[in-house]
Coordinates of C-alpha atoms in Angstrom, one line a residue:
M1 CA 133.1 98.7 -52.1
V2 CA 135.9 98.9 -54.7
N3 CA 134.4 102.0 -56.3
R4 CA 134.8 103.9 -53.0
D5 CA 138.6 103.5 -53.0
E6 CA 140.2 105.7 -55.6
V7 CA 143.7 104.3 -55.1
L8 CA 142.5 100.8 -55.5
R9 CA 140.6 101.6 -58.6
K10 CA 143.8 103.0 -60.2
L11 CA 145.7 99.9 -59.2
L12 CA 143.1 97.6 -60.8
Q13 CA 143.2 99.7 -64.0
Y14 CA 146.9 99.5 -64.7
W15 CA 148.7 96.9 -62.6
P16 CA 149.1 93.1 -62.8
V17 CA 147.0 92.1 -59.9
T18 CA 145.0 89.2 -58.5
V19 CA 141.6 90.0 -57.0
F20 CA 139.7 87.6 -54.8
A21 CA 136.0 88.6 -55.1
P22 CA 133.5 87.1 -52.6
T23 CA 130.1 86.2 -53.9
N24 CA 127.1 88.4 -53.0
D25 CA 125.9 85.7 -50.6
A26 CA 129.3 85.7 -48.8
V27 CA 129.2 89.5 -48.5
E28 CA 125.7 89.4 -47.2
K29 CA 126.6 86.9 -44.5
S30 CA 129.4 89.1 -43.2
N31 CA 127.8 92.4 -43.8
E32 CA 127.5 93.3 -40.1
W33 CA 131.2 92.7 -39.7
I34 CA 132.2 94.6 -42.9
V35 CA 130.4 97.9 -42.0
G36 CA 133.1 100.5 -41.0
R37 CA 135.9 98.3 -42.4
E38 CA 135.1 98.5 -46.1
N39 CA 138.5 99.9 -47.3
K40 CA 140.5 97.4 -45.2
V41 CA 138.4 94.5 -46.4
V42 CA 138.7 95.4 -50.1
S43 CA 142.5 96.0 -50.0
Y44 CA 143.0 92.6 -48.2
H45 CA 141.4 90.9 -51.2
V46 CA 144.0 92.2 -53.7
L47 CA 147.5 90.9 -54.4
N48 CA 150.0 93.0 -56.3
Q49 CA 150.9 90.1 -58.5
V50 CA 149.3 87.5 -60.8
A51 CA 148.8 84.4 -58.7
E52 CA 148.3 81.5 -61.2
K53 CA 146.9 78.3 -59.8
A54 CA 150.0 76.5 -61.0
S55 CA 152.0 78.4 -58.4
F56 CA 149.9 77.2 -55.5
P57 CA 150.6 76.7 -52.6
F58 CA 152.4 79.8 -51.4
K59 CA 151.7 82.9 -49.3
S60 CA 151.7 86.5 -50.5
P61 CA 151.4 89.9 -49.0
T62 CA 148.3 91.9 -49.9
S63 CA 147.8 95.5 -50.9
L64 CA 146.6 96.3 -47.3
A65 CA 149.6 97.6 -45.3
G66 CA 150.1 95.8 -42.0
S67 CA 147.9 92.9 -42.9
P68 CA 148.8 89.2 -42.5
P69 CA 149.6 87.4 -45.8
L70 CA 147.1 85.4 -47.8
Y71 CA 147.7 81.7 -47.9
L72 CA 146.9 80.1 -51.3
Q73 CA 146.5 76.4 -51.0
V74 CA 145.5 73.2 -52.9
K75 CA 143.3 70.5 -51.5
D76 CA 144.0 67.2 -53.2
G77 CA 141.2 64.6 -53.8
P78 CA 139.4 63.1 -56.8
W79 CA 139.8 66.6 -58.2
K80 CA 141.9 69.5 -57.0
E81 CA 140.3 72.3 -55.1
Y82 CA 141.9 75.7 -54.6
F83 CA 141.6 77.9 -51.5
V84 CA 142.8 81.3 -50.2
N85 CA 142.9 81.2 -46.5
N86 CA 139.7 79.3 -45.6
A87 CA 137.7 80.5 -48.7
K88 CA 137.2 78.2 -51.6
I89 CA 137.9 79.5 -55.1
L90 CA 134.7 78.8 -57.2
R91 CA 135.9 80.0 -60.6
S92 CA 138.5 82.2 -62.2
E93 CA 138.6 84.8 -65.0
D94 CA 141.4 86.4 -66.9
Y95 CA 141.6 90.1 -67.7
I96 CA 144.0 92.6 -69.3
S97 CA 144.8 95.9 -67.7
Q98 CA 144.8 99.2 -69.7
D99 CA 148.6 98.8 -69.8
G100 CA 148.3 95.4 -71.4
T101 CA 149.3 93.3 -68.4
K102 CA 147.5 90.2 -67.3
Q103 CA 145.1 90.3 -64.3
L104 CA 143.3 87.5 -62.5
L105 CA 139.9 87.4 -60.8
Y106 CA 139.0 84.6 -58.5
V107 CA 135.5 84.3 -57.2
I108 CA 135.5 82.9 -53.6
D109 CA 132.7 81.8 -51.2
E110 CA 133.8 83.6 -48.0
I111 CA 135.0 87.1 -47.0
L112 CA 138.7 87.3 -46.1
Q113 CA 138.9 89.0 -42.7
P114 CA 142.0 91.1 -42.2
Y115 CA 143.5 91.4 -38.7
V116 CA 145.6 94.6 -38.6
S117 CA 146.6 97.1 -35.9
S118 CA 147.8 100.6 -35.8
T119 CA 151.4 99.4 -35.8
S120 CA 151.1 98.7 -39.6
L121 CA 153.1 95.5 -39.1
P122 CA 151.7 92.1 -39.9
P123 CA 151.0 90.4 -36.6
T124 CA 152.6 87.1 -35.5
A125 CA 150.8 84.6 -33.3
L126 CA 152.7 86.1 -30.3
D127 CA 151.3 89.6 -31.1
L128 CA 147.8 88.2 -31.1
L129 CA 148.4 86.4 -27.8
D130 CA 150.0 89.4 -26.2
K131 CA 147.6 92.1 -27.3
P132 CA 144.5 90.6 -28.9
E133 CA 142.4 93.8 -28.4
L134 CA 144.6 95.6 -31.0
Y135 CA 143.4 93.2 -33.6
D136 CA 139.7 93.5 -32.8
I137 CA 139.8 90.1 -30.9
R138 CA 137.6 90.4 -27.8
E139 CA 138.3 86.9 -26.4
P140 CA 140.8 87.2 -23.4
L141 CA 144.0 85.3 -23.9
S142 CA 146.0 86.6 -20.9
A143 CA 146.0 83.4 -18.9
F144 CA 147.8 81.4 -21.6
D145 CA 149.9 84.4 -22.4
F146 CA 151.0 84.6 -18.7
R147 CA 152.1 81.0 -18.7
V148 CA 153.9 81.3 -22.0
K149 CA 156.0 84.2 -20.6
Q150 CA 156.6 82.4 -17.3
E151 CA 158.0 79.4 -19.2
G152 CA 160.0 81.7 -21.5
L153 CA 158.4 80.3 -24.7
Q154 CA 157.6 83.5 -26.6
E155 CA 160.0 82.5 -29.4
L156 CA 157.7 79.5 -30.2
F157 CA 154.9 81.9 -31.2
M158 CA 156.9 84.4 -33.2
R159 CA 158.9 81.7 -35.1
E160 CA 159.0 82.2 -38.9
G161 CA 157.2 79.8 -41.2
N162 CA 153.8 78.3 -41.8
N163 CA 152.6 77.0 -38.4
T164 CA 149.3 76.3 -36.8
F165 CA 148.6 77.7 -33.3
F166 CA 145.8 76.8 -30.9
L167 CA 145.3 79.6 -28.2
P168 CA 143.0 78.7 -25.3
V169 CA 140.7 81.5 -24.1
G170 CA 141.0 82.6 -20.5
A171 CA 141.6 85.8 -18.4
G172 CA 144.8 87.0 -16.7
S173 CA 147.1 85.7 -14.0
G174 CA 144.8 86.6 -11.2
H175 CA 141.8 84.8 -12.8
A176 CA 140.5 81.6 -11.4
F177 CA 141.8 79.7 -14.3
N178 CA 141.6 76.2 -12.8
R179 CA 144.1 74.5 -15.1
Q180 CA 146.6 77.4 -15.3
Q181 CA 149.4 75.7 -13.2
E182 CA 149.0 72.5 -15.2
V183 CA 149.9 74.5 -18.4
D184 CA 153.6 73.7 -18.3
K185 CA 156.2 73.9 -21.1
W186 CA 155.1 70.6 -22.6
V187 CA 151.4 71.6 -22.6
I188 CA 152.3 75.0 -24.2
R189 CA 154.3 73.2 -26.9
G190 CA 151.4 70.8 -27.4
H191 CA 149.4 73.8 -28.8
V192 CA 151.6 74.3 -31.9
I193 CA 151.9 72.3 -35.1
P194 CA 155.2 73.3 -36.7
R195 CA 155.7 73.7 -40.5
T196 CA 152.1 72.9 -41.3
I197 CA 149.2 75.3 -41.8
L198 CA 145.7 74.1 -41.1
F199 CA 142.7 76.1 -42.1
T200 CA 139.6 74.2 -41.1
R201 CA 138.3 73.5 -44.6
L202 CA 141.5 71.9 -45.6
V203 CA 142.0 69.5 -42.8
S204 CA 142.1 65.8 -43.4
F205 CA 141.9 62.8 -41.1
D206 CA 145.6 63.0 -40.5
S207 CA 147.2 63.9 -37.2
Y208 CA 150.2 66.1 -37.0
P209 CA 153.2 66.0 -34.6
S210 CA 153.1 69.0 -32.3
E211 CA 156.1 70.9 -30.8
A212 CA 155.7 68.5 -27.8
Y213 CA 157.1 65.5 -29.7
G214 CA 160.3 64.0 -28.5
D215 CA 161.8 61.1 -26.6
D216 CA 159.9 61.9 -23.3
I217 CA 156.5 62.9 -24.6
K218 CA 154.7 62.6 -27.9
V219 CA 151.6 64.7 -28.7
E220 CA 149.7 64.8 -32.0
L221 CA 147.2 67.5 -33.0
T222 CA 144.4 67.7 -35.5
I223 CA 141.1 69.4 -36.2
I224 CA 137.8 67.5 -36.3
N225 CA 134.1 68.4 -36.8
E226 CA 131.4 66.9 -34.8
S227 CA 127.7 66.8 -35.8
N228 CA 124.9 67.6 -33.4
A229 CA 122.3 65.1 -32.4
M230 CA 120.1 65.8 -35.4
G231 CA 123.0 65.8 -37.8
N232 CA 122.0 69.2 -39.3
S233 CA 124.9 71.2 -37.9
Y234 CA 128.4 70.7 -36.6
S235 CA 131.0 72.2 -34.3
L236 CA 134.8 72.4 -34.9
Y237 CA 137.2 71.0 -32.3
A238 CA 140.9 71.0 -31.8
Q239 CA 142.1 67.6 -30.6
S240 CA 145.3 66.6 -28.9
N241 CA 146.4 63.0 -28.5
T242 CA 149.1 62.3 -26.0
I243 CA 150.4 58.9 -27.3
H244 CA 153.5 58.8 -25.1
S245 CA 153.7 60.5 -21.8
D246 CA 155.7 61.0 -18.6
Y247 CA 154.5 60.9 -15.0
R248 CA 153.0 64.4 -15.2
H249 CA 150.9 64.0 -18.3
K250 CA 148.2 61.4 -18.8
K251 CA 147.8 59.6 -22.1
G252 CA 144.7 60.1 -24.1
V253 CA 142.7 62.5 -26.4
V254 CA 141.5 66.0 -25.2
M255 CA 139.1 68.0 -27.3
A256 CA 138.5 71.7 -27.1
K257 CA 135.8 73.5 -29.1
I258 CA 137.2 76.1 -31.6
L259 CA 135.5 79.4 -30.7
K260 CA 137.1 81.5 -33.5
P261 CA 138.9 79.7 -36.3
N262 CA 141.1 80.6 -39.2
I263 CA 142.8 83.8 -38.0
P264 CA 145.7 84.4 -40.4
V265 CA 149.0 85.7 -39.0
K266 CA 152.4 86.4 -40.4
N267 CA 153.7 83.0 -39.3
G268 CA 150.7 80.8 -39.9
V269 CA 147.1 80.5 -38.7
V270 CA 145.6 80.9 -35.2
H271 CA 142.5 79.1 -33.8
L272 CA 141.1 80.3 -30.5
I273 CA 139.9 77.4 -28.4
E274 CA 137.6 77.0 -25.4
S275 CA 140.1 75.3 -23.1
P276 CA 143.7 74.0 -23.0
L277 CA 144.6 70.8 -24.8
M278 CA 146.5 67.9 -23.2
I279 CA 145.1 68.4 -19.7
I280 CA 142.8 65.6 -18.8
D281 CA 140.4 66.7 -16.0
I282 CA 137.1 65.3 -17.1
T283 CA 135.4 62.0 -16.0
V284 CA 133.9 59.5 -18.3
W285 CA 130.4 60.5 -17.1
K286 CA 131.1 64.2 -17.6
F287 CA 132.3 63.5 -21.1
L288 CA 129.0 61.8 -21.9
Q289 CA 127.0 64.6 -20.3
N290 CA 128.9 67.0 -22.6
E291 CA 127.7 64.9 -25.6
K292 CA 124.0 64.8 -24.6
D293 CA 123.1 67.1 -27.5
G294 CA 125.7 65.7 -29.8
R295 CA 126.8 62.4 -31.4
L296 CA 126.1 60.3 -28.2
S297 CA 122.7 61.5 -27.4
E298 CA 120.9 58.3 -28.3
F299 CA 123.4 56.2 -26.3
L300 CA 122.7 58.4 -23.3
D301 CA 119.0 57.8 -23.8
L302 CA 119.7 54.1 -23.5
V303 CA 121.8 54.6 -20.3
N304 CA 118.8 56.3 -18.6
Y305 CA 116.9 53.0 -18.9
A306 CA 119.7 51.2 -17.0
P307 CA 120.3 52.8 -13.5
D308 CA 122.8 50.2 -12.4
F309 CA 124.9 50.8 -15.5
K310 CA 124.6 54.5 -15.0
E311 CA 125.9 54.2 -11.5
I312 CA 129.0 52.4 -12.7
L313 CA 129.6 55.1 -15.2
M314 CA 129.4 57.8 -12.5
S315 CA 131.7 55.9 -10.1
S316 CA 135.4 56.7 -9.8
Q317 CA 136.4 53.1 -10.8
E318 CA 138.9 52.8 -13.6
K319 CA 137.1 52.0 -16.8
T320 CA 137.0 52.1 -20.6
L321 CA 133.7 52.8 -22.4
F322 CA 133.0 51.9 -26.0
A323 CA 130.2 54.4 -26.8
P324 CA 128.2 53.8 -30.0
S325 CA 127.4 56.9 -31.9
N326 CA 123.9 58.0 -32.9
E327 CA 124.5 56.6 -36.4
A328 CA 125.4 53.3 -34.9
I329 CA 122.2 53.0 -33.0
R330 CA 120.1 54.3 -35.9
Q331 CA 121.3 51.4 -38.0
L332 CA 119.2 49.0 -35.9
P333 CA 115.5 48.5 -36.4
A334 CA 113.7 51.1 -34.3
E335 CA 111.3 48.4 -32.9
A336 CA 114.3 46.4 -31.7
V337 CA 115.7 49.3 -29.8
A338 CA 112.2 50.1 -28.4
T339 CA 111.7 46.5 -27.2
I340 CA 115.0 46.3 -25.4
K341 CA 114.2 49.5 -23.5
T342 CA 111.3 47.7 -21.9
N343 CA 113.5 45.0 -20.3
I344 CA 115.8 46.5 -17.6
T345 CA 117.9 43.3 -17.3
A346 CA 118.5 43.0 -21.0
I347 CA 119.4 46.6 -21.6
T348 CA 121.7 46.6 -18.5
N349 CA 123.5 43.6 -19.8
L350 CA 123.7 45.0 -23.3
L351 CA 125.2 48.3 -22.1
K352 CA 127.6 46.5 -19.7
L353 CA 129.0 44.8 -22.8
H354 CA 130.3 48.2 -23.8
L355 CA 132.4 48.6 -20.7
V356 CA 135.6 47.1 -19.3
M357 CA 136.9 48.0 -15.8
K358 CA 140.4 48.9 -17.0
S359 CA 141.8 51.7 -19.1
V360 CA 142.6 50.3 -22.5
S361 CA 144.1 52.6 -25.2
T362 CA 144.8 52.0 -28.9
D363 CA 148.5 51.7 -28.1
D364 CA 147.8 49.1 -25.4
V365 CA 146.2 46.9 -28.2
L366 CA 148.9 47.8 -30.8
Y367 CA 151.7 46.7 -28.6
G368 CA 150.0 43.6 -27.3
R369 CA 149.3 44.6 -23.7
Y370 CA 145.6 43.7 -24.2
K371 CA 144.1 41.5 -26.9
D372 CA 140.8 40.8 -25.0
F373 CA 139.2 41.8 -21.7
I374 CA 136.1 40.6 -19.8
S375 CA 133.3 43.1 -20.1
A376 CA 131.4 44.6 -17.2
D377 CA 128.6 41.9 -17.7
N378 CA 131.2 39.4 -16.3
R379 CA 130.1 36.9 -19.0
N380 CA 131.4 38.0 -22.3
S381 CA 134.8 39.2 -23.3
L382 CA 135.6 42.0 -25.8
Y383 CA 138.3 41.3 -28.4
F384 CA 140.5 44.0 -29.6
R385 CA 142.4 44.4 -32.9
I386 CA 144.3 47.1 -34.7
L387 CA 143.7 47.6 -38.5
G388 CA 146.3 49.5 -40.5
D389 CA 149.9 50.5 -39.6
E390 CA 151.3 52.4 -36.7
K391 CA 150.7 55.8 -38.4
N392 CA 147.2 55.1 -39.8
K393 CA 145.7 52.7 -37.2
T394 CA 142.1 52.0 -36.3
L395 CA 141.0 50.3 -33.1
T396 CA 138.3 47.6 -33.5
V397 CA 136.4 45.8 -30.8
D398 CA 134.3 42.6 -31.2
G399 CA 131.5 42.0 -28.6
V400 CA 129.3 38.9 -29.0
G401 CA 129.8 38.8 -32.7
V402 CA 129.5 42.5 -33.6
K403 CA 132.7 44.1 -34.7
A404 CA 132.9 47.9 -34.3
A405 CA 135.5 50.4 -35.4
A406 CA 136.5 53.4 -33.3
I407 CA 135.6 56.5 -35.2
Q408 CA 137.2 58.5 -32.4
A409 CA 139.6 56.6 -30.1
D410 CA 141.5 57.3 -26.9
I411 CA 139.4 60.2 -25.4
G412 CA 141.1 60.6 -22.0
A413 CA 139.3 60.8 -18.7
V414 CA 140.6 61.0 -15.1
D415 CA 138.9 57.6 -14.5
G416 CA 139.8 55.9 -17.8
M417 CA 139.2 56.2 -21.5
V418 CA 136.3 56.5 -24.0
H419 CA 136.2 55.2 -27.6
V420 CA 133.4 56.3 -29.8
I421 CA 132.4 53.4 -32.0
D422 CA 130.3 52.8 -35.2
R423 CA 128.2 49.8 -34.0
L424 CA 126.1 48.8 -31.1
L425 CA 127.8 45.7 -29.6
G426 CA 125.8 42.6 -28.7
M427 CA 123.0 43.0 -31.3
P428 CA 124.2 41.0 -34.4
Y429 CA 123.2 42.0 -37.8
Q430 CA 125.3 39.5 -39.9
T431 CA 124.8 35.9 -40.8
V432 CA 127.5 33.3 -40.1
Y433 CA 128.5 33.6 -43.7
L434 CA 128.9 37.4 -43.5
K435 CA 130.8 37.1 -40.2
L436 CA 133.2 34.7 -41.9
A437 CA 133.6 36.9 -44.9
T438 CA 134.4 40.1 -42.9
D439 CA 136.5 38.9 -40.0
P440 CA 140.2 39.5 -40.8
D441 CA 141.2 36.6 -38.4
L442 CA 139.1 34.1 -40.4
K443 CA 140.2 34.9 -43.9
L444 CA 141.8 31.5 -44.7
T445 CA 138.7 29.6 -43.6
H446 CA 136.5 31.9 -45.7
D447 CA 138.7 31.5 -48.8
L448 CA 138.5 27.7 -48.5
A449 CA 134.8 27.7 -47.7
E450 CA 134.1 29.6 -50.9
Q451 CA 135.1 26.6 -53.0
D452 CA 132.1 25.4 -54.9
G453 CA 129.8 27.7 -52.9
W454 CA 130.0 25.8 -49.6
A455 CA 130.1 29.0 -47.5
S456 CA 126.9 30.4 -49.0
L457 CA 124.9 27.7 -47.2
L458 CA 125.8 29.6 -44.0
N459 CA 123.7 32.5 -45.2
A460 CA 120.4 30.8 -44.5
Y461 CA 118.3 32.8 -42.0
E462 CA 115.9 29.9 -41.3
K463 CA 118.7 27.6 -40.0
R464 CA 120.9 27.7 -36.9
F465 CA 124.6 26.9 -37.0
T466 CA 127.5 26.4 -34.6
F467 CA 130.7 26.7 -36.5
F468 CA 134.1 25.9 -34.9
V469 CA 136.3 28.0 -37.2
P470 CA 140.0 27.5 -37.3
G471 CA 141.7 30.9 -37.1
D472 CA 144.3 32.0 -39.6
E473 CA 147.1 31.0 -37.1
A474 CA 145.6 27.4 -37.0
W475 CA 145.9 27.2 -40.8
E476 CA 149.4 28.5 -40.6
Q477 CA 150.2 25.7 -38.1
L478 CA 148.7 23.2 -40.5
R479 CA 150.9 24.6 -43.4
N480 CA 154.0 23.9 -41.3
E481 CA 152.9 20.4 -40.3
M482 CA 151.4 19.3 -43.6
P483 CA 152.7 21.6 -46.4
T484 CA 151.7 19.3 -49.2
E485 CA 148.2 18.8 -47.9
F486 CA 147.8 22.5 -47.2
K487 CA 148.8 23.3 -50.8
Q488 CA 146.3 20.8 -52.1
L489 CA 143.5 22.4 -50.1
R490 CA 144.3 25.8 -51.6
M491 CA 144.5 24.5 -55.2
K492 CA 140.7 24.6 -55.6
T493 CA 140.8 21.2 -57.4
F494 CA 139.7 19.2 -54.3
P495 CA 136.5 20.9 -53.1
Y496 CA 135.0 17.6 -51.9
H497 CA 137.9 17.2 -49.4
V498 CA 137.7 20.8 -48.3
H499 CA 133.9 20.5 -47.8
K500 CA 134.3 17.3 -45.7
I501 CA 136.9 18.9 -43.5
L502 CA 134.7 22.0 -43.0
D503 CA 131.7 19.9 -42.3
R504 CA 133.6 18.2 -39.5
H505 CA 133.7 21.7 -37.8
L506 CA 130.0 22.4 -38.3
V507 CA 126.9 21.7 -36.3
V508 CA 123.6 22.2 -38.1
N509 CA 120.3 23.1 -36.5
R510 CA 121.8 23.8 -33.1
E511 CA 123.2 27.0 -31.7
L512 CA 125.6 26.2 -28.9
R513 CA 127.2 29.1 -27.0
S514 CA 130.0 28.4 -24.6
T515 CA 127.6 28.2 -21.6
D516 CA 125.9 25.3 -23.5
L517 CA 129.2 23.6 -24.3
E518 CA 130.1 23.6 -20.6
R519 CA 127.1 21.3 -19.9
L520 CA 128.0 18.8 -22.7
K521 CA 130.4 16.0 -23.1
D522 CA 130.4 15.6 -26.8
I523 CA 128.8 17.2 -29.9
Q524 CA 127.5 15.6 -33.1
M525 CA 129.0 17.4 -36.1
V526 CA 128.0 17.1 -39.7
H527 CA 130.7 14.5 -40.0
G528 CA 131.8 12.7 -36.8
N529 CA 131.7 14.1 -33.4
F530 CA 133.8 16.2 -31.0
K531 CA 134.5 15.4 -27.4
I532 CA 134.4 18.4 -25.0
I533 CA 137.1 18.6 -22.4
H534 CA 136.6 20.9 -19.4
S535 CA 140.1 21.7 -18.6
G536 CA 141.0 23.2 -15.2
Y537 CA 137.7 24.7 -14.2
P538 CA 137.7 25.0 -10.4
G539 CA 134.5 23.2 -9.1
G540 CA 133.6 22.5 -12.7
K541 CA 132.7 26.2 -13.4
R542 CA 134.3 28.7 -15.7
N543 CA 136.5 31.4 -14.1
I544 CA 137.3 34.4 -16.2
S545 CA 139.8 37.1 -15.2
G546 CA 139.7 40.2 -17.4
G547 CA 142.9 40.7 -19.5
L548 CA 144.4 37.4 -18.3
P549 CA 144.0 33.8 -19.6
P550 CA 141.0 32.0 -17.9
L551 CA 141.9 29.6 -15.2
G552 CA 140.0 27.0 -17.1
E553 CA 139.4 26.5 -20.8
L554 CA 137.2 24.5 -23.2
L555 CA 139.0 22.0 -25.4
L556 CA 137.6 20.0 -28.3
E557 CA 139.0 16.6 -29.1
W558 CA 138.8 14.6 -32.3
E559 CA 140.8 11.4 -32.9
G560 CA 143.5 12.5 -30.5
L561 CA 143.7 16.0 -31.8
Q562 CA 142.9 18.8 -29.4
A563 CA 141.8 22.4 -30.2
R564 CA 141.3 25.3 -27.8
I565 CA 138.5 27.7 -28.2
I566 CA 140.4 30.9 -28.2
R567 CA 137.5 33.2 -29.1
P568 CA 134.1 32.0 -28.0
D569 CA 130.6 33.2 -28.8
V570 CA 131.0 35.2 -32.0
Q571 CA 127.3 35.7 -32.4
A572 CA 125.5 35.9 -35.7
V573 CA 121.8 36.3 -36.5
N574 CA 121.6 32.6 -37.6
G575 CA 124.1 31.0 -35.3
V576 CA 127.4 31.3 -33.4
I577 CA 131.1 31.0 -34.3
H578 CA 133.8 29.7 -31.9
V579 CA 137.3 30.4 -33.1
I580 CA 139.7 27.5 -32.4
D581 CA 143.5 27.1 -32.6
R582 CA 143.8 23.9 -34.6
V583 CA 142.4 22.4 -37.8
M584 CA 140.7 19.1 -37.1
M585 CA 142.1 17.0 -40.0
K586 CA 144.6 14.3 -40.8
R587 CA 146.6 13.4 -43.9
R588 CA 144.1 10.7 -44.9
D589 CA 141.5 13.4 -45.5
L590 CA 143.3 14.1 -48.7
T591 CA 144.1 10.6 -49.8
K592 CA 143.2 9.5 -53.3
S593 CA 140.8 6.9 -52.1
A594 CA 138.8 9.5 -50.3
S595 CA 137.5 10.9 -53.6
S596 CA 137.1 7.6 -55.5
I597 CA 133.6 6.9 -54.1
G598 CA 131.8 6.8 -57.4
P599 CA 129.8 9.8 -58.6
R600 CA 131.0 13.0 -56.9
C601 CA 128.9 14.0 -53.9
T602 CA 128.6 17.8 -53.9
G603 CA 129.0 20.0 -50.8
F604 CA 125.3 20.8 -51.0
L605 CA 124.2 17.2 -50.9
V606 CA 126.6 16.5 -48.0
F607 CA 125.0 19.4 -46.2
I608 CA 121.5 18.3 -46.8
L609 CA 122.2 14.7 -45.7
A610 CA 123.8 16.0 -42.6
F611 CA 121.0 18.4 -41.9
I612 CA 118.5 15.5 -42.1
Q613 CA 120.7 13.3 -39.9
V614 CA 121.0 16.1 -37.3
T615 CA 117.3 16.9 -37.4
I616 CA 116.4 13.2 -36.7
L617 CA 119.0 12.9 -33.9
F618 CA 118.0 16.1 -32.2

């Protein structure tokens, strides 16, 4: 193609230039588009200057008159990668022109597509929006263009700088563009990322403040890729997240498929999207239907085995769905999934564990509005937590001992919210030991239990345990009440005392869920026993209200100390954990006489003796 352009050949012979040369494969892939545009394409790949990598990132005009600039960028990581627009630089070579000036050749893996018109002026985003046909763009943009002009926001799309624009496709003012009137000034602003240029291969997991980011409303934008059901291809999506809203705009995530990405313009980059961002007009069920060939196809398959659950999803009731991805379900043994499909009651209850009848967002959890909520099975609560800080936060949910993280949170729906999660709740895969080791609320108990290997005993698959685990706040309370004793426990020089205290919280060879505890008056522990107090249960039965404290609660009592079960039924494959709000110990547990009993009795021996005792008793 270069040999056909005499002017360009002269330029390459004598001038300091930078040439971006696509590989043969890249040219072959775009050959149909290139035909008839050869001269423009070649000229757009040449800069009239030497662009050293050390000078990246910057933008530069090309040798093609009227073309948008090229954006030369760096992607940080374990090693730096260099890009021009959306094409990756594979290698570079230095040359010397006939006049002795330096020249650079960069081999790239994509064709750079120029968007030029007969005006010979580089287009802005507004030029593309106003007259896309002049730039060989066939997708209609007149509906969004009409609303931009009605709101008087043309300046936003012609503003200088490196910006990212998302332009929704749709025909003109007379078109049945259902959401047109909802595209107000805030929605329009929510389609622009100022001062940041995002080509799709350079995006990270970060979200970026849009132009709709102020005191009244806050909208963040990003680009994500989503794999299909087989995981062998993906689609690109623009995503808006309204994290603070007014009465006209609903909080939540809206996704729009990117139809034509990476269109360079004078003031940034444009991505054409399937529908407007920010406007929530989809139901939870419709969102799932849209994912039937995507990342939630296996979850939808499970739903089809539970008609009662499907009916709830299709209803207009307010709800939040925690939908496990295909990868989450594939982590489980295929035979286990196949078995549960044969039991309609079991699969219905399992799926209901993934639903709460209230809209719960990440911010609701972050700001303490909801810490837990009863699931749709009306038996088990879900427990919510935020990992990270306000800027880089991840929502986690714990259901019957399985903790899952949201891989995409806060997807808005007219009837609630959807969070895509990385585990199937209610089907444990960790031992009591691993639950203890990985739960951030149980870190202090885990650290103490590691002394002399006591905790590893909880890894036994052939045994069953019930462990009443003091949460970190319970240990902090102990630190305040008994600072000296707490310090001694943490010194790692009194493992026997630590083991004895932990044994007092452990039942061996019995797995007691909260429904079992409600029928008991006391429990034999490895050391001593706990009384069970049924506090405030009307008619002696448990009464749970989602999002509110239960009208009754289970208390444990030992030698005058009482502990509340604040997080029941954390299920493991070899037992169950109940998180309690007090450590059952007294100062005498760390007296000198407690350790002067002759030869030291190891934690393992205490455990074995207790196991024999419990086995005999039960």
